[in-house]
Amino acid sequence: RKEVEQDPGPFNVPEGATVAFNCTYSNSASQSFFWYRQDCRKEPKLLMSVYSSGNEDGRFTAQLNRASQYISLLIRDSKLSDSATYLCVVNDPSNTGKLIFGQGTTLQVKP
Amino acid sequence: DVKVTQSSRYLVKRTGEKVFLECVQDMDHENMFWYRQDPGLGLRLIYFSYDVKMKEKGDIPEGYSVSREKKERFSLILESASTNQTSMYLCASSPRGRAPDTQYFGPGTRLTVL
């Protein structure tokens, strides 16, 4: 079983749509959770951290369910520029600073 | 802003060559990491270092070694490059002991081994 699992997609949505990505993680001892964004042929960049209470950054909302070991990302009013791969990331509980990356979910927003 | 730089964006080498990939960060981060990224396999950790002269194996260290002589620089070495090491190599850094362990990535080196 993969430590962080995501549906690879691709998700093809029209501009203006709302799209949700989900992710599950296997180690209940993980304490830090993130969504990273990676554009084609570029490096991953932090999109947002995910907090237990849920958090929002403009059109992006992240949720964490520790009991189910489940993380989600909701994008409202999709823009063409949102087209990218979204990586679900959790920390390695060994406290070495290591992160565990999901394989990513690809989003294509079409006009 | 954190800046992580890598010595080359694109590199072409021949089988059997020794290859050095350099990574430099300017934020005084203790932790540094080397990953490779391949289609369908995601990011896989090769080696990491949490201090000068310290190194730890990641998930796929075979065929690689690393060097961390200075805090800001972390080098990945392919002792004898092989075609299955053709990949995108990404370096990252993070501060130690400060949640939430966010890593900052360099732009990547796309290595082709012929």
Coordinates of C-alpha atoms in Angstrom, one line a residue:
Chain A
R1 CA 0.0 0.0 0.0
K2 CA 1.4 3.4 -0.9
E3 CA 2.0 5.8 2.0
V4 CA 0.1 8.6 0.3
E5 CA -2.5 7.7 -2.3
Q6 CA -4.1 10.0 -4.9
D7 CA -6.2 9.5 -8.0
P8 CA -3.8 10.5 -10.8
G9 CA -6.6 11.8 -13.0
P10 CA -6.5 13.6 -15.3
F11 CA -9.4 15.7 -14.2
N12 CA -10.7 17.7 -17.2
V13 CA -13.0 20.5 -16.2
P14 CA -14.3 23.7 -17.9
E15 CA -13.4 27.1 -16.7
G16 CA -15.5 28.2 -13.8
A17 CA -16.1 24.7 -12.5
T18 CA -15.5 23.5 -8.9
V19 CA -13.2 20.5 -8.6
A20 CA -12.2 18.4 -5.6
F21 CA -9.1 16.2 -5.1
N22 CA -8.8 13.7 -2.4
C23 CA -5.8 11.9 -0.8
T24 CA -5.4 9.3 1.9
Y25 CA -2.3 8.6 4.0
S26 CA -1.3 5.5 5.8
N27 CA 0.6 6.6 8.9
S28 CA -1.6 8.0 11.6
A29 CA 1.4 9.6 13.3
S30 CA 1.9 12.1 10.6
Q31 CA 1.4 15.7 11.9
S32 CA 2.0 18.0 9.0
F33 CA 0.0 18.1 5.7
F34 CA 0.4 20.0 2.5
W35 CA -0.7 20.5 -1.0
Y36 CA 2.0 21.3 -3.5
R37 CA 1.4 22.4 -7.0
Q38 CA 3.7 21.4 -9.9
D39 CA 3.5 22.9 -13.3
C40 CA 4.6 20.9 -16.3
R41 CA 8.4 20.5 -16.3
K42 CA 8.8 22.7 -13.3
E43 CA 9.6 22.1 -9.6
P44 CA 6.9 21.5 -7.0
K45 CA 5.9 24.6 -5.0
L46 CA 3.9 24.8 -1.8
L47 CA 0.3 25.7 -2.5
M48 CA -0.9 25.5 1.1
S49 CA -0.5 23.8 4.4
V50 CA -3.5 21.8 5.7
Y51 CA -4.8 22.4 9.2
S52 CA -7.1 20.3 11.3
S53 CA -9.8 23.0 11.3
G54 CA -9.6 23.3 7.6
N55 CA -8.3 26.4 5.8
E56 CA -9.0 28.5 2.9
D57 CA -6.8 30.6 0.6
G58 CA -8.9 32.5 -2.0
R59 CA -10.5 29.9 -4.3
F60 CA -8.7 27.0 -2.6
T61 CA -10.0 25.2 0.4
A62 CA -8.1 22.3 2.2
Q63 CA -9.6 19.9 4.7
L64 CA -8.1 17.3 6.9
N65 CA -9.9 14.4 8.5
R66 CA -7.5 12.7 10.9
A67 CA -9.8 9.9 11.9
S68 CA -10.2 8.8 8.3
Q69 CA -6.6 9.9 7.4
Y70 CA -8.0 11.8 4.5
I71 CA -7.0 15.2 3.0
S72 CA -8.9 17.1 0.4
L73 CA -8.4 20.2 -1.8
L74 CA -11.3 22.1 -3.3
I75 CA -10.8 24.6 -6.1
R76 CA -13.7 26.9 -6.9
D77 CA -14.2 28.9 -10.1
S78 CA -11.4 27.1 -11.9
K79 CA -9.1 29.2 -14.1
L80 CA -7.0 28.1 -17.1
S81 CA -3.9 28.9 -15.0
D82 CA -5.0 26.3 -12.4
S83 CA -4.0 23.5 -14.9
A84 CA -1.2 21.7 -13.1
T85 CA -0.4 18.6 -11.1
Y86 CA -1.4 18.8 -7.4
L87 CA 0.7 16.8 -5.0
C88 CA -0.6 15.6 -1.6
V89 CA 2.2 15.6 0.9
V90 CA 2.5 14.5 4.6
N91 CA 5.4 14.5 6.9
D92 CA 7.4 11.5 7.9
P93 CA 6.7 11.0 11.6
S94 CA 10.4 10.2 12.3
N95 CA 10.9 14.0 12.7
T96 CA 13.8 14.0 10.2
G97 CA 12.2 16.7 8.1
K98 CA 11.3 14.1 5.4
L99 CA 8.2 14.5 3.5
I100 CA 6.2 11.8 1.8
F101 CA 4.7 12.8 -1.6
G102 CA 1.7 11.4 -3.4
Q103 CA 2.1 10.8 -7.1
G104 CA -0.1 13.8 -7.9
T105 CA -3.4 14.5 -9.5
T106 CA -3.4 16.2 -12.9
L107 CA -5.9 19.0 -13.5
Q108 CA -6.7 20.4 -17.0
V109 CA -8.9 23.4 -17.1
K110 CA -10.4 24.0 -20.5
P111 CA -11.9 27.1 -22.0
Chain B
D1 CA 12.5 34.4 -0.5
V2 CA 14.1 31.1 -0.3
K3 CA 16.3 30.4 -3.2
V4 CA 17.5 26.9 -4.2
T5 CA 19.6 26.6 -7.3
Q6 CA 20.9 23.7 -9.2
S7 CA 23.9 23.7 -11.4
S8 CA 22.3 22.6 -14.6
R9 CA 18.8 22.6 -16.1
Y10 CA 19.6 20.0 -18.7
L11 CA 22.5 17.5 -18.8
V12 CA 23.4 14.8 -21.3
K13 CA 26.0 12.2 -20.3
R14 CA 27.2 8.9 -21.5
T15 CA 26.9 5.5 -19.8
G16 CA 29.8 5.0 -17.4
E17 CA 30.6 8.7 -16.9
K18 CA 30.8 10.2 -13.4
V19 CA 28.1 12.8 -13.0
F20 CA 28.0 15.6 -10.4
L21 CA 24.8 17.5 -9.7
E22 CA 25.1 20.5 -7.4
C23 CA 22.5 22.2 -5.3
V24 CA 22.9 25.4 -3.3
Q25 CA 20.5 27.1 -1.0
D26 CA 20.8 30.6 0.5
M27 CA 18.5 30.3 3.6
D28 CA 20.8 28.6 6.1
H29 CA 18.6 25.5 6.1
E30 CA 19.9 22.5 7.9
N31 CA 18.0 19.9 5.9
M32 CA 18.7 19.2 2.2
F33 CA 17.3 16.5 0.0
W34 CA 17.8 14.9 -3.4
Y35 CA 14.8 13.4 -5.2
R36 CA 14.3 11.9 -8.6
Q37 CA 10.9 12.2 -10.4
D38 CA 9.8 9.8 -13.1
P39 CA 6.4 9.5 -14.8
G40 CA 4.0 7.2 -12.9
L41 CA 6.4 6.9 -9.9
G42 CA 6.3 10.4 -8.4
L43 CA 9.0 11.9 -6.3
R44 CA 11.4 9.4 -4.7
L45 CA 13.9 10.3 -2.1
I46 CA 17.5 9.3 -3.0
Y47 CA 19.5 10.8 0.0
F48 CA 19.0 13.5 2.5
S49 CA 21.3 15.4 4.9
Y50 CA 20.3 17.1 8.1
D51 CA 23.7 18.7 8.8
V52 CA 27.1 19.3 7.4
K53 CA 28.9 16.0 6.7
M54 CA 25.8 14.1 7.7
K55 CA 23.9 12.0 5.2
E56 CA 21.1 9.5 5.3
K57 CA 19.9 7.0 2.7
G58 CA 16.5 7.6 1.3
D59 CA 14.3 5.1 -0.5
I60 CA 16.4 4.6 -3.6
P61 CA 20.1 5.3 -2.8
E62 CA 21.6 2.6 -5.0
G63 CA 23.9 3.9 -7.7
Y64 CA 24.2 7.3 -6.0
S65 CA 26.3 9.0 -3.4
V66 CA 26.2 12.5 -1.8
S67 CA 28.5 15.1 -0.3
R68 CA 27.7 17.9 2.1
E69 CA 30.9 19.7 3.0
K70 CA 29.2 23.1 3.5
K71 CA 25.8 23.9 4.9
E72 CA 24.6 25.6 1.8
R73 CA 25.7 23.0 -0.7
F74 CA 24.5 19.4 -1.3
S75 CA 26.0 17.4 -4.2
L76 CA 24.6 14.3 -5.8
I77 CA 27.1 12.0 -7.5
L78 CA 26.4 9.3 -10.0
E79 CA 29.6 7.2 -9.8
S80 CA 29.0 5.4 -13.1
A81 CA 25.9 6.7 -14.9
S82 CA 23.5 4.2 -16.4
T83 CA 20.6 4.7 -18.8
N84 CA 18.1 3.9 -16.0
Q85 CA 19.3 7.0 -14.2
T86 CA 17.8 9.2 -16.9
S87 CA 15.4 11.3 -14.9
M88 CA 14.5 14.6 -13.5
Y89 CA 16.5 15.3 -10.4
L90 CA 15.2 17.7 -7.8
C91 CA 17.0 19.2 -4.8
A92 CA 15.1 20.6 -1.8
S93 CA 15.9 22.3 1.5
S94 CA 14.0 22.9 4.7
P95 CA 14.8 24.4 8.1
R96 CA 15.1 21.9 11.0
G97 CA 12.9 21.9 14.0
R98 CA 10.4 24.4 12.7
A99 CA 7.0 23.0 11.8
P100 CA 5.5 22.4 9.4
D101 CA 8.6 21.0 7.6
T102 CA 7.9 22.8 4.3
Q103 CA 10.5 22.0 1.7
Y104 CA 11.7 24.4 -1.0
F105 CA 12.7 23.0 -4.3
G106 CA 15.3 24.0 -6.9
P107 CA 14.3 24.1 -10.6
G108 CA 15.4 20.6 -11.3
T109 CA 18.0 19.0 -13.6
R110 CA 16.8 16.9 -16.4
L111 CA 19.5 14.3 -16.9
T112 CA 19.7 12.1 -20.0
V113 CA 22.2 9.2 -20.0
L114 CA 22.9 7.8 -23.4

